[in-house]
Coordinates of C-alpha atoms (C1' of nucleotides) in Angstrom, one line a residue:
Chain A
M1 CA -12.4 -8.1 0.0
Y2 CA -10.1 -5.3 2.0
S3 CA -10.0 -1.9 1.3
S4 CA -7.0 -1.9 -1.7
E5 CA -5.2 0.6 0.5
L6 CA -4.6 -2.2 3.0
I7 CA -3.4 -5.0 0.8
K8 CA -0.6 -2.2 -0.7
G9 CA 2.5 -3.0 -0.3
T10 CA 2.0 -6.9 0.5
L11 CA 2.4 -8.3 -2.8
K12 CA 5.6 -9.0 -3.0
T13 CA 5.7 -10.3 -0.1
I14 CA 3.1 -12.9 -0.9
I15 CA 4.8 -13.8 -4.2
L16 CA 7.7 -14.7 -2.9
K17 CA 6.3 -16.7 0.1
L18 CA 4.0 -19.0 -1.8
L19 CA 6.8 -19.6 -4.2
S20 CA 9.1 -20.5 -1.3
E21 CA 7.2 -23.0 -0.1
N22 CA 6.6 -24.6 -3.7
E23 CA 8.5 -25.6 -6.3
R24 CA 6.9 -23.1 -8.9
M25 CA 3.2 -21.7 -9.8
Y26 CA 2.1 -20.0 -12.6
G27 CA 0.3 -16.5 -12.6
Y28 CA -3.2 -17.9 -12.3
E29 CA -2.4 -20.3 -9.8
L30 CA -1.2 -17.9 -7.9
T31 CA -4.4 -15.6 -8.3
Q32 CA -6.6 -18.7 -7.4
K33 CA -4.1 -20.2 -4.2
V34 CA -4.5 -16.5 -2.7
K35 CA -7.8 -16.7 -2.9
D36 CA -8.8 -19.5 -1.9
M37 CA -6.4 -19.1 1.5
T38 CA -8.0 -16.3 2.0
G39 CA -11.6 -17.4 1.6
G40 CA -11.4 -14.7 -1.1
K41 CA -10.4 -11.6 1.5
I42 CA -7.2 -11.5 -1.1
Q43 CA -8.5 -11.6 -4.7
L44 CA -4.7 -10.6 -6.7
T45 CA -5.3 -8.4 -9.5
E46 CA -3.9 -9.5 -13.0
G47 CA -2.4 -5.9 -13.6
A48 CA -0.7 -5.7 -10.4
L49 CA 0.7 -9.1 -10.6
Y50 CA 1.6 -9.5 -13.9
P51 CA 4.0 -6.4 -13.8
T52 CA 5.8 -7.6 -10.4
L53 CA 5.8 -11.2 -11.4
H54 CA 8.3 -9.7 -14.6
A55 CA 10.1 -7.6 -12.5
L56 CA 11.1 -10.2 -10.0
E57 CA 12.4 -11.8 -13.2
A58 CA 14.0 -9.2 -14.7
Q59 CA 15.7 -8.8 -11.1
G60 CA 16.8 -12.3 -10.6
I61 CA 14.6 -13.1 -8.3
L62 CA 12.6 -15.5 -9.9
T63 CA 13.2 -17.3 -13.2
T64 CA 10.5 -18.9 -15.3
E65 CA 9.2 -21.8 -17.8
V66 CA 7.0 -21.6 -20.1
V67 CA 4.9 -24.7 -20.4
N68 CA 2.5 -26.2 -23.3
V69 CA -0.8 -27.5 -21.8
G70 CA -3.1 -28.8 -24.4
N71 CA -3.0 -25.4 -27.1
R72 CA -2.3 -23.0 -23.9
L73 CA 0.6 -21.5 -22.5
R74 CA 1.7 -21.5 -19.0
K75 CA 4.5 -19.6 -17.6
Y76 CA 6.2 -21.3 -14.8
Y77 CA 7.6 -19.1 -12.3
A78 CA 10.5 -20.6 -9.5
I79 CA 12.9 -18.6 -6.6
T80 CA 15.9 -18.2 -7.2
P81 CA 18.2 -18.7 -4.3
G82 CA 18.9 -15.1 -3.7
G83 CA 15.1 -14.9 -3.7
R84 CA 14.7 -17.2 -1.3
K85 CA 16.8 -15.2 0.5
I86 CA 15.0 -11.9 -0.3
A87 CA 11.5 -13.8 0.5
S88 CA 12.3 -14.9 4.2
E89 CA 13.9 -11.3 4.9
K90 CA 10.3 -9.7 3.5
V91 CA 8.6 -12.0 5.8
N92 CA 10.2 -11.3 8.9
E93 CA 9.9 -7.7 8.1
F94 CA 5.8 -8.5 7.7
T95 CA 6.4 -10.1 10.9
D96 CA 7.7 -7.8 12.9
F97 CA 5.8 -4.8 11.3
I98 CA 2.3 -7.0 12.2
A99 CA 4.0 -6.8 16.2
T100 CA 4.6 -2.9 15.9
M101 CA 0.9 -2.6 14.6
I102 CA -0.6 -4.0 16.9
T103 CA 1.0 -2.5 19.7
L104 CA 0.4 1.2 17.9
L105 CA -3.2 0.2 17.5
D106 CA -3.3 -2.1 20.4
L107 CA -5.3 -4.9 19.1
K108 CA -6.5 -8.3 19.9
P109 CA -5.6 -10.4 17.3
N110 CA -8.1 -13.1 17.1
L111 CA -5.8 -15.7 16.6
G112 CA -8.2 -18.5 15.6
Chain B
M1 CA 12.3 1.7 9.6
Y2 CA 10.6 -0.8 7.7
S3 CA 10.5 -1.0 3.4
S4 CA 8.3 2.1 2.6
E5 CA 6.0 -0.1 0.4
L6 CA 4.8 -2.1 4.1
I7 CA 3.9 1.1 5.8
K8 CA 1.2 2.0 2.9
G9 CA -2.2 2.1 3.4
T10 CA -1.7 2.2 6.8
L11 CA -1.5 5.9 7.5
K12 CA -5.4 6.6 7.5
T13 CA -5.6 3.8 10.2
I14 CA -2.8 5.4 12.5
I15 CA -3.9 8.8 12.7
L16 CA -7.8 8.0 13.2
K17 CA -6.7 5.3 16.0
L18 CA -4.9 7.8 17.6
L19 CA -7.7 10.6 17.5
S20 CA -9.9 8.0 18.9
E21 CA -7.8 7.9 22.2
N22 CA -7.0 11.3 22.4
E23 CA -9.1 14.8 22.5
R24 CA -6.9 16.2 20.6
M25 CA -3.9 16.1 18.8
Y26 CA -1.8 18.3 16.0
G27 CA 0.2 17.0 13.2
Y28 CA 3.7 17.4 14.7
E29 CA 2.9 15.4 17.9
L30 CA 1.2 12.3 15.7
T31 CA 4.6 12.1 14.5
Q32 CA 6.3 11.9 17.7
K33 CA 3.7 9.7 19.1
V34 CA 4.3 7.0 16.5
K35 CA 8.0 7.6 16.5
D36 CA 7.6 7.2 20.4
M37 CA 5.6 3.9 20.2
T38 CA 7.4 2.2 17.9
G39 CA 11.0 3.0 18.6
G40 CA 11.3 4.9 15.3
K41 CA 10.2 2.0 13.2
I42 CA 7.7 3.8 12.1
Q43 CA 8.1 7.5 11.1
L44 CA 5.1 9.4 9.9
T45 CA 6.9 11.8 6.8
E46 CA 4.7 15.4 6.8
G47 CA 4.5 15.1 3.0
A48 CA 2.0 12.2 3.5
L49 CA 0.8 13.3 7.3
Y50 CA -0.5 17.0 6.2
P51 CA -2.2 16.3 2.9
T52 CA -4.0 13.0 4.9
L53 CA -4.8 15.4 7.9
H54 CA -6.4 18.0 5.1
A55 CA -8.4 15.4 3.4
L56 CA -9.8 13.8 6.5
E57 CA -11.0 17.4 7.3
A58 CA -12.5 18.0 4.4
Q59 CA -14.5 14.7 4.5
G60 CA -15.7 16.0 8.0
I61 CA -13.9 12.9 9.8
L62 CA -11.7 15.7 11.3
T63 CA -12.6 19.1 12.5
T64 CA -9.4 21.5 13.4
E65 CA -9.2 23.9 15.9
V66 CA -6.0 26.7 15.8
V67 CA -4.4 27.6 19.1
N68 CA -1.6 30.1 19.2
V69 CA 1.5 28.7 21.8
G70 CA 3.9 31.3 22.1
N71 CA 4.3 32.9 18.6
R72 CA 3.7 29.7 17.2
L73 CA 0.7 28.2 15.2
R74 CA -0.8 24.7 16.1
K75 CA -3.3 23.1 13.9
Y76 CA -5.2 20.9 16.7
Y77 CA -7.7 17.8 15.0
A78 CA -9.8 16.1 16.4
I79 CA -12.3 13.2 15.3
T80 CA -15.9 13.8 14.5
P81 CA -18.4 11.0 15.9
G82 CA -18.4 9.6 12.3
G83 CA -15.3 9.4 12.0
R84 CA -14.8 7.6 15.1
K85 CA -17.2 5.0 13.6
I86 CA -15.2 5.1 10.9
A87 CA -11.9 4.6 12.8
S88 CA -13.2 1.5 14.4
E89 CA -14.1 -0.1 11.3
K90 CA -10.8 0.6 10.3
V91 CA -8.6 -0.7 12.9
N92 CA -11.1 -4.2 12.8
E93 CA -10.2 -4.4 8.9
F94 CA -6.8 -4.1 9.6
T95 CA -7.5 -6.4 12.7
D96 CA -9.0 -9.2 10.8
F97 CA -6.1 -8.6 7.9
I98 CA -3.9 -9.3 10.2
A99 CA -5.4 -12.9 10.7
T100 CA -5.7 -13.4 7.2
M101 CA -2.2 -12.3 6.6
I102 CA -0.8 -14.8 9.6
T103 CA -2.4 -17.1 7.7
L104 CA -1.8 -17.2 4.3
L105 CA 1.9 -16.5 5.2
D106 CA 2.2 -18.6 7.8
L107 CA 3.5 -16.9 10.4
K108 CA 4.8 -17.1 13.5
P109 CA 4.1 -14.3 15.1
N110 CA 6.2 -12.7 18.4
L111 CA 3.2 -11.6 20.2
G112 CA 5.8 -10.4 22.9
Chain C
dA1 C1' 25.8 32.2 17.1
dA2 C1' 24.8 28.2 15.4
dA3 C1' 22.4 24.1 15.4
dT4 C1' 18.6 21.0 16.4
dA5 C1' 13.6 21.1 17.7
dT6 C1' 9.3 22.4 17.0
dA7 C1' 4.9 23.8 14.0
dC8 C1' 3.1 24.5 9.3
dA9 C1' 2.7 23.7 4.7
dT10 C1' 3.4 22.6 -0.6
dA11 C1' 4.5 20.1 -5.0
dA12 C1' 6.9 17.3 -8.5
dG13 C1' 7.7 12.8 -9.4
dA14 C1' 8.2 8.0 -8.1
dA15 C1' 5.7 3.8 -6.6
dT16 C1' 2.1 0.7 -6.8
dT17 C1' -2.4 -0.8 -7.6
dT18 C1' -6.9 -0.5 -10.2
dT19 C1' -9.5 -0.3 -14.3
dA20 C1' -10.0 -1.1 -18.8
dG21 C1' -9.2 -3.7 -22.3
dG22 C1' -6.9 -7.1 -25.7
dT23 C1' -6.2 -11.9 -27.3
dA24 C1' -7.8 -17.2 -26.8
dT25 C1' -8.4 -22.0 -25.5
dT26 C1' -11.3 -24.8 -22.3
dA27 C1' -15.1 -26.4 -19.7
dA28 C1' -19.8 -26.0 -18.3
dT29 C1' -24.2 -24.5 -18.8
dT30 C1' -28.1 -23.7 -21.1
Chain D
dA1 C1' -25.3 -25.9 -30.4
dA2 C1' -24.4 -21.9 -28.4
dT3 C1' -23.0 -18.9 -25.0
dT4 C1' -21.3 -18.2 -20.9
dA5 C1' -17.8 -18.4 -17.3
dA6 C1' -13.1 -20.3 -16.4
dT7 C1' -8.1 -20.7 -17.3
dA8 C1' -4.1 -18.0 -18.8
dC9 C1' -1.5 -14.4 -20.5
dC10 C1' -0.7 -9.7 -21.1
dT11 C1' -0.3 -4.0 -21.8
dA12 C1' -1.7 0.8 -20.8
dA13 C1' -4.2 5.0 -19.1
dA14 C1' -5.5 6.8 -15.1
dA15 C1' -5.7 7.2 -10.1
dT16 C1' -4.1 6.9 -5.5
dT17 C1' -0.7 7.3 -2.1
dC18 C1' 4.3 8.4 -0.5
dT19 C1' 8.6 10.0 -1.2
dT20 C1' 11.4 13.5 -1.6
dA21 C1' 12.9 18.3 -1.3
dT22 C1' 11.8 22.5 -0.9
dG23 C1' 10.0 26.9 1.8
dT24 C1' 8.8 29.6 5.8
dA25 C1' 8.9 30.7 11.0
dT26 C1' 9.8 30.4 16.2
dA27 C1' 11.6 28.1 20.1
dT28 C1' 15.1 25.7 22.6
dT29 C1' 20.0 23.9 22.7
dT30 C1' 24.9 23.5 22.2

DNA sequence: AAATATACATAAGAATTTTAGGTATTAATT
DNA sequence: AATTAATACCTAAAATTCTTATGTATATTT
């Protein structure tokens, strides 16, 4: 796990990118996907995730669909066309940011 | 300029790295150095910078030396040995974080 | 003479996240 | 069979960090 301050500001970008690649995902699924893909180094906390999802929905960036699985609810989120554009912009901005930080901090990134 | 949320959490790392490379620097100098090195893409705001410098000093990570230049004060900051170790850890952590984010977001970093 | 740059600082407010709690079903373990 | 862990949603107080706004003062440029 990274020190929490590092991850700040990347939550929206992560959510939008994953929802650009997957037709639809639900909250818990997002937490597991990120945990798996990062070897546990990044773990989305529910207290940050759910309010952010709700906000993105309120802004029309995501739409939802509630599905019953057994006796349990699952709230699927899907990205809208406008949201897809924002996702792309956010990812591009983050890429640029990384390049800038590599220069600024004189990093030798281990691009395994 | 990047959207402010991206830069969050990197301020300490930037300060400590620059002070690891330079014997001593003062606040305003840090803002200019970062602005120059990033082509204006990252601009440290004083409202964030000064309180952070004060906190780092209070934690014994930085030491200060006030110098008179003409009739104006300049407060130089220098990193302590312990601070140097923290700086190194922070830079390593950020490097690792970048690698993780590149994987997670499937980025093609333009390492120009 | 006025505007910009240098140089420090604080403080209210905004934004984002952590921490801590709550509810409930399903699967795995003891 | 009972307990624990995993799945699945949610909210709210508190903490953290940053922005915005403001203040003071000197030096330089226009």
